[in-house]
Amino acid sequence: MSNKTLDINDTLLDYIITTGVNESDLKKRLRDETKELEMGKMQIAPEQGAFMGFIANLIGAKSYLEIGVFTGYSMLSVVGAMGENSSAVGCDLSKEWTDIAKRYWSEAGIENQVELYIDKAQNTLTKLEKGSFDLAFIDADKSNYDLYYEECLRLLKPNALLMIDNIFWGGDVANAEIVDADTTAIRALNEKIMQDKRVEASMLTIGDGLMLVRKL
């Protein structure tokens, strides 16, 4: 028993990944390719991908919205868990990164289930129909997190789930002396969500912090 969350050192993290994550060879190859990119650190952790797929399966999600696709690992994890009779919308600005994603989606047989928009997310989101999604994930530019949050609440069905990445921002949100735009935006949204009567939420200590939000 413990009255606080354990620190995750490299030894324990290796144990989590080797014992607690049933990662396919395809996902492992995608992670390895992404590591070589200049922005490779933007990749979500494998244990987070496994958790997101677990959540999608647990709630029986069949429609998924992802804001910030990068090289497609999270989309691969979630759509793979949702199964063949499911669909997803992805928003990203980078054709270079999402071209990598599409190669792996094609190999996994899910490419036709994903409708990908290469544009500013706010442009795409305003075109989508209210109450369309069972599950959503935000992992894009931090300064627009509040905008994406509000749009997701509009687009999610009642009782649907929203996952928000990087809510700890490397721990900077807990340091009041750090007031750059990204940190300030994340800190403000964290506080807003925990007071928002439209939702119930829980902060999870996975990856760089994952906020799990249920729309009421």
CSV table of C-alpha atoms in Angstrom, one decimal:
chain,number,residue,atom,x,y,z
A,1,MET,CA,0.0,0.0,0.0
A,2,SER,CA,1.1,3.6,-0.6
A,3,ASN,CA,-0.5,6.9,0.2
A,4,LYS,CA,1.3,8.6,-2.8
A,5,THR,CA,2.0,7.8,-6.4
A,6,LEU,CA,5.3,6.1,-6.9
A,7,ASP,CA,8.1,7.8,-8.8
A,8,ILE,CA,8.6,6.0,-12.1
A,9,ASN,CA,12.4,5.4,-12.5
A,10,ASP,CA,13.8,3.8,-15.6
A,11,THR,CA,13.9,0.3,-14.1
A,12,LEU,CA,10.2,0.4,-13.2
A,13,LEU,CA,9.3,1.9,-16.5
A,14,ASP,CA,11.1,-0.9,-18.4
A,15,TYR,CA,9.1,-3.4,-16.2
A,16,ILE,CA,5.8,-1.6,-17.1
A,17,ILE,CA,6.5,-1.7,-20.8
A,18,THR,CA,7.8,-5.3,-21.0
A,19,THR,CA,5.2,-6.7,-18.6
A,20,GLY,CA,2.2,-4.5,-18.9
A,21,VAL,CA,2.1,-3.4,-22.5
A,22,ASN,CA,1.2,-5.9,-25.2
A,23,GLU,CA,2.6,-3.8,-28.0
A,24,SER,CA,2.4,-5.2,-31.6
A,25,ASP,CA,5.5,-5.3,-33.8
A,26,LEU,CA,3.8,-2.7,-36.0
A,27,LYS,CA,3.4,-0.2,-33.2
A,28,LYS,CA,7.0,-0.9,-32.0
A,29,ARG,CA,8.3,-0.1,-35.5
A,30,LEU,CA,6.3,3.1,-35.6
A,31,ARG,CA,7.7,4.2,-32.3
A,32,ASP,CA,11.2,3.4,-33.5
A,33,GLU,CA,10.8,5.3,-36.7
A,34,THR,CA,9.3,8.3,-34.8
A,35,LYS,CA,12.2,8.3,-32.3
A,36,GLU,CA,14.5,9.3,-35.2
A,37,LEU,CA,12.5,12.5,-36.0
A,38,GLU,CA,13.7,15.8,-34.7
A,39,MET,CA,10.4,16.1,-32.8
A,40,GLY,CA,10.3,12.5,-31.8
A,41,LYS,CA,9.7,13.3,-28.1
A,42,MET,CA,6.2,14.3,-29.0
A,43,GLN,CA,5.3,10.6,-29.4
A,44,ILE,CA,3.1,9.3,-26.6
A,45,ALA,CA,4.4,6.6,-24.4
A,46,PRO,CA,3.5,3.0,-25.2
A,47,GLU,CA,1.8,2.4,-21.9
A,48,GLN,CA,-0.4,5.5,-22.6
A,49,GLY,CA,-1.3,4.1,-26.0
A,50,ALA,CA,-2.2,0.8,-24.4
A,51,PHE,CA,-4.4,2.6,-21.8
A,52,MET,CA,-6.1,4.7,-24.5
A,53,GLY,CA,-7.0,1.5,-26.4
A,54,PHE,CA,-8.2,-0.1,-23.3
A,55,ILE,CA,-10.5,2.9,-22.5
A,56,ALA,CA,-11.9,2.8,-26.1
A,57,ASN,CA,-12.7,-0.8,-25.8
A,58,LEU,CA,-14.1,-0.5,-22.3
A,59,ILE,CA,-16.6,2.1,-23.2
A,60,GLY,CA,-17.5,0.5,-26.5
A,61,ALA,CA,-16.4,3.6,-28.5
A,62,LYS,CA,-17.2,3.5,-32.2
A,63,SER,CA,-16.4,7.1,-33.1
A,64,TYR,CA,-13.2,8.9,-32.2
A,65,LEU,CA,-11.9,12.5,-32.6
A,66,GLU,CA,-8.2,13.2,-32.4
A,67,ILE,CA,-6.7,16.7,-32.3
A,68,GLY,CA,-3.0,16.3,-33.0
A,69,VAL,CA,-2.2,13.1,-34.9
A,70,PHE,CA,1.6,13.4,-35.3
A,71,THR,CA,2.9,10.0,-36.7
A,72,GLY,CA,-0.3,8.2,-35.8
A,73,TYR,CA,0.5,6.0,-32.8
A,74,SER,CA,-2.4,7.1,-30.7
A,75,MET,CA,-4.8,6.7,-33.6
A,76,LEU,CA,-3.4,3.3,-34.3
A,77,SER,CA,-4.0,2.3,-30.7
A,78,VAL,CA,-7.5,3.6,-30.4
A,79,VAL,CA,-9.0,2.7,-33.8
A,80,GLY,CA,-7.4,-0.8,-33.5
A,81,ALA,CA,-9.2,-1.2,-30.2
A,82,MET,CA,-12.5,0.1,-31.5
A,83,GLY,CA,-12.6,-2.5,-34.2
A,84,GLU,CA,-13.8,-2.7,-37.8
A,85,ASN,CA,-17.2,-1.0,-37.4
A,86,SER,CA,-15.7,2.2,-36.2
A,87,SER,CA,-14.6,5.6,-37.6
A,88,ALA,CA,-12.3,8.4,-36.6
A,89,VAL,CA,-11.5,12.0,-37.5
A,90,GLY,CA,-7.9,13.2,-37.2
A,91,CYS,CA,-6.8,16.9,-37.2
A,92,ASP,CA,-3.2,17.9,-37.9
A,93,LEU,CA,-1.1,20.5,-39.7
A,94,SER,CA,1.7,18.3,-40.9
A,95,LYS,CA,1.5,16.3,-44.1
A,96,GLU,CA,5.1,15.0,-43.5
A,97,TRP,CA,4.2,13.5,-40.1
A,98,THR,CA,0.8,12.2,-41.1
A,99,ASP,CA,2.2,10.6,-44.2
A,100,ILE,CA,4.2,8.4,-41.8
A,101,ALA,CA,1.0,7.7,-39.9
A,102,LYS,CA,-0.9,6.7,-43.1
A,103,ARG,CA,1.7,4.1,-44.0
A,104,TYR,CA,1.3,2.3,-40.7
A,105,TRP,CA,-2.5,2.7,-40.7
A,106,SER,CA,-2.6,1.1,-44.1
A,107,GLU,CA,-0.5,-1.8,-42.9
A,108,ALA,CA,-2.8,-2.2,-39.9
A,109,GLY,CA,-5.9,-2.1,-42.2
A,110,ILE,CA,-7.4,0.9,-40.6
A,111,GLU,CA,-6.6,3.7,-43.1
A,112,ASN,CA,-10.1,3.7,-44.6
A,113,GLN,CA,-11.6,4.2,-41.1
A,114,VAL,CA,-9.8,7.4,-40.5
A,115,GLU,CA,-10.8,10.7,-42.1
A,116,LEU,CA,-7.7,13.0,-41.9
A,117,TYR,CA,-7.8,16.8,-42.2
A,118,ILE,CA,-4.6,18.7,-42.8
A,119,ASP,CA,-5.6,22.2,-41.6
A,120,LYS,CA,-5.8,24.2,-38.5
A,121,ALA,CA,-7.9,22.2,-36.1
A,122,GLN,CA,-10.3,25.0,-35.3
A,123,ASN,CA,-11.2,25.2,-39.0
A,124,THR,CA,-12.0,21.5,-39.1
A,125,LEU,CA,-13.8,21.3,-35.7
A,126,THR,CA,-16.3,23.9,-36.6
A,127,LYS,CA,-17.4,21.8,-39.6
A,128,LEU,CA,-18.2,18.7,-37.5
A,129,GLU,CA,-21.6,17.8,-36.2
A,130,LYS,CA,-22.5,18.3,-32.6
A,131,GLY,CA,-22.7,15.1,-30.5
A,132,SER,CA,-20.9,12.9,-33.0
A,133,PHE,CA,-18.2,11.2,-31.0
A,134,ASP,CA,-17.9,8.7,-28.2
A,135,LEU,CA,-14.2,9.5,-27.5
A,136,ALA,CA,-11.8,12.3,-28.1
A,137,PHE,CA,-8.1,13.1,-27.5
A,138,ILE,CA,-6.4,16.5,-27.5
A,139,ASP,CA,-2.6,16.5,-28.0
A,140,ALA,CA,-1.9,19.6,-30.1
A,141,ASP,CA,-0.7,23.2,-29.7
A,142,LYS,CA,-1.1,24.0,-26.0
A,143,SER,CA,-2.1,27.7,-26.4
A,144,ASN,CA,-5.3,26.5,-28.0
A,145,TYR,CA,-6.2,23.8,-25.5
A,146,ASP,CA,-9.1,25.7,-24.1
A,147,LEU,CA,-10.6,26.2,-27.6
A,148,TYR,CA,-10.2,22.5,-28.3
A,149,TYR,CA,-11.7,21.6,-25.0
A,150,GLU,CA,-14.8,23.6,-25.7
A,151,GLU,CA,-15.2,22.2,-29.2
A,152,CYS,CA,-14.8,18.7,-27.9
A,153,LEU,CA,-17.6,19.2,-25.3
A,154,ARG,CA,-19.8,20.3,-28.2
A,155,LEU,CA,-18.8,17.4,-30.4
A,156,LEU,CA,-18.9,14.6,-27.8
A,157,LYS,CA,-22.1,12.7,-27.0
A,158,PRO,CA,-23.4,12.8,-23.4
A,159,ASN,CA,-21.4,10.5,-21.1
A,160,ALA,CA,-18.6,10.4,-23.7
A,161,LEU,CA,-15.0,10.7,-22.7
A,162,LEU,CA,-12.3,13.2,-23.5
A,163,MET,CA,-8.6,12.6,-22.9
A,164,ILE,CA,-6.1,15.5,-22.8
A,165,ASP,CA,-2.4,15.0,-23.0
A,166,ASN,CA,0.6,16.8,-21.4
A,167,ILE,CA,-1.4,18.3,-18.5
A,168,PHE,CA,1.8,18.3,-16.4
A,169,TRP,CA,3.9,19.8,-19.1
A,170,GLY,CA,7.1,18.3,-17.7
A,171,GLY,CA,6.1,19.4,-14.2
A,172,ASP,CA,6.1,23.1,-15.1
A,173,VAL,CA,2.4,23.6,-14.3
A,174,ALA,CA,3.2,23.1,-10.6
A,175,ASN,CA,5.8,25.9,-10.7
A,176,ALA,CA,4.1,29.3,-10.3
A,177,GLU,CA,7.2,31.1,-11.5
A,178,ILE,CA,6.9,29.6,-15.0
A,179,VAL,CA,4.4,31.8,-16.9
A,180,ASP,CA,5.1,31.1,-20.6
A,181,ALA,CA,2.1,30.9,-22.9
A,182,ASP,CA,1.9,27.1,-23.1
A,183,THR,CA,2.4,26.5,-19.4
A,184,THR,CA,-0.2,29.1,-18.5
A,185,ALA,CA,-2.7,27.7,-21.0
A,186,ILE,CA,-2.4,24.2,-19.6
A,187,ARG,CA,-2.5,25.3,-16.0
A,188,ALA,CA,-5.6,27.4,-16.7
A,189,LEU,CA,-7.4,24.6,-18.4
A,190,ASN,CA,-6.5,22.1,-15.6
A,191,GLU,CA,-8.1,24.4,-13.1
A,192,LYS,CA,-11.1,25.2,-15.3
A,193,ILE,CA,-11.9,21.5,-15.8
A,194,MET,CA,-11.7,20.6,-12.2
A,195,GLN,CA,-14.3,23.4,-11.5
A,196,ASP,CA,-16.4,22.7,-14.6
A,197,LYS,CA,-20.0,21.6,-13.7
A,198,ARG,CA,-20.5,20.2,-17.2
A,199,VAL,CA,-18.0,17.4,-16.6
A,200,GLU,CA,-16.4,15.1,-14.1
A,201,ALA,CA,-12.6,14.6,-14.4
A,202,SER,CA,-9.6,12.8,-13.0
A,203,MET,CA,-5.9,13.6,-13.5
A,204,LEU,CA,-3.9,10.5,-14.3
A,205,THR,CA,-0.2,10.2,-13.8
A,206,ILE,CA,0.6,8.5,-17.0
A,207,GLY,CA,3.1,9.8,-19.5
A,208,ASP,CA,3.3,13.6,-19.1
A,209,GLY,CA,-0.1,13.6,-17.3
A,210,LEU,CA,-3.4,12.6,-18.9
A,211,MET,CA,-6.7,14.3,-18.0
A,212,LEU,CA,-9.7,12.0,-18.3
A,213,VAL,CA,-12.9,14.0,-18.7
A,214,ARG,CA,-16.5,12.6,-18.8
A,215,LYS,CA,-19.1,14.9,-20.4
A,216,LEU,CA,-22.2,15.0,-18.2
